[in-house]
Amino acid sequence: MSEEINHRRRRFLETAALTVAAAQFALVNPAGAQTNPDTLKTGANTSFDSLRQIDAGLLNVGYAEAGPADGEPVILLHGWPYDIYSFVDVAPMLASAGYRVVVPYLRGYGSTRFISDATFRNGQPSAIAVDTIELMNALKIDKATLAGFDWGARSADIIAALWPERCKALVSVSGYLIGSQAAGKMPLPPKAELQWWYQFYFATERGREGYEKYRRDFSKLIWQLASPKWNFDDATFDRSAKAFDNPDHVAIVIHNYRWRLGVAEGEAKYDELEKKLAQNPVISVPTITMEGDANGAPHPEPAAYARMFSGKYAHRNVNGGIGHNLPQEAPAAFAQAVVDVTAGS
């Protein structure tokens, strides 16, 4: 481990104590706080110390783990088209602060596999959220702080809303992302529809075949569009792109977006959960929402979702050209939010 990384970890630990003292104030201030641009530099981590597998519900889940086994649990959830490397700098920061950090590959990514070939490759949001609950059960984690972005933020939001007893606190990039098929069928103004071009593309068989054939090129394009000011190198992208070679990846991604548009059916066993989610349940656990100042992906404005959080709440804008993959582009700011929200819960 380089001296630079060790120095950064020590600095994070030194500031953590001060952060705890300030956390309660931040959480009761709806305006939140602007983060310091000096904290936005990425580190030099390119791998996880520990990669493991465990049977959990329908899946054999691949996951990274860091920090003490008896530390306070934090589960970090990635989105599409990303993977656990979105948290490659966040995880050691939190581990150094004493947290037990778990970073799973979602279904259809990396080393996560379905236990049975007969299981329907379902990408609907409630199914993906249940995967996290099953992982917590398998790891004997009763309650954890959940933090994520994109699909991961949606899963974290769902768990916080439907199973608040399992969620101590929440960090959600782009805020409240719970939706429904009914909402997905509502037309938007043309400019907004344009942002969802890939969703309509995936609704066609040509789109499925195109993603199957060009999944790496497609994913790199999404990275560039979603984070226009993030100058990631080929090595950074390639580390994550390996996760898309999962045999179920295309099926999960295509079903997810087709389900959202109502052109693909889900599974009946998730109907009750989806009905609850369609009612836009309020989230009561302590929450910090975040947004990068250069997020090129579709995302709601913070003012549009603040009312959906009824507990201690703060929103943080992260400046410095930070795009959609906020934890990888601004790991210190993301890790700090986890420390603050957990300390204030």
XYZ file of C-alpha atoms in Angstrom, residues 150 153-154 156-158 160-162 170-180 276-284 287-291 299-302 304-310 313 315:
47
model
C -28.173 4.830 -9.912
C -29.559 4.248 -4.871
C -32.948 2.979 -6.021
C -31.295 1.537 -1.049
C -34.322 3.844 -1.243
C -36.672 0.863 -1.596
C -35.314 2.272 3.506
C -38.971 2.771 2.556
C -40.278 -0.791 2.864
C -29.231 6.186 3.901
C -26.965 7.960 1.422
C -28.685 8.290 -1.946
C -27.143 9.957 -4.980
C -29.839 11.780 -6.969
C -32.245 11.423 -4.078
C -35.592 9.652 -4.215
C -35.547 7.200 -7.133
C -38.512 4.975 -6.303
C -40.827 4.626 -9.297
C -43.414 2.350 -10.833
C -46.450 -0.309 -2.224
C -43.716 1.375 -4.248
C -46.272 2.813 -6.680
C -47.717 4.759 -3.737
C -44.409 6.655 -3.382
C -43.744 5.734 0.256
C -41.991 8.341 2.380
C -38.560 7.429 3.753
C -38.223 8.000 7.498
C -30.792 10.447 4.986
C -28.234 12.454 3.078
C -28.902 12.900 -0.627
C -26.138 14.001 -2.979
C -25.736 15.385 -6.484
C -31.957 13.026 -12.543
C -34.551 14.981 -10.549
C -33.827 18.328 -8.950
C -33.277 18.133 -5.157
C -38.508 17.840 -6.170
C -37.808 15.062 -3.674
C -36.919 16.690 -0.342
C -40.468 16.140 0.948
C -40.071 12.381 0.447
C -37.709 12.191 3.440
C -39.489 12.662 6.736
C -32.351 14.998 6.209
C -28.803 17.443 0.713
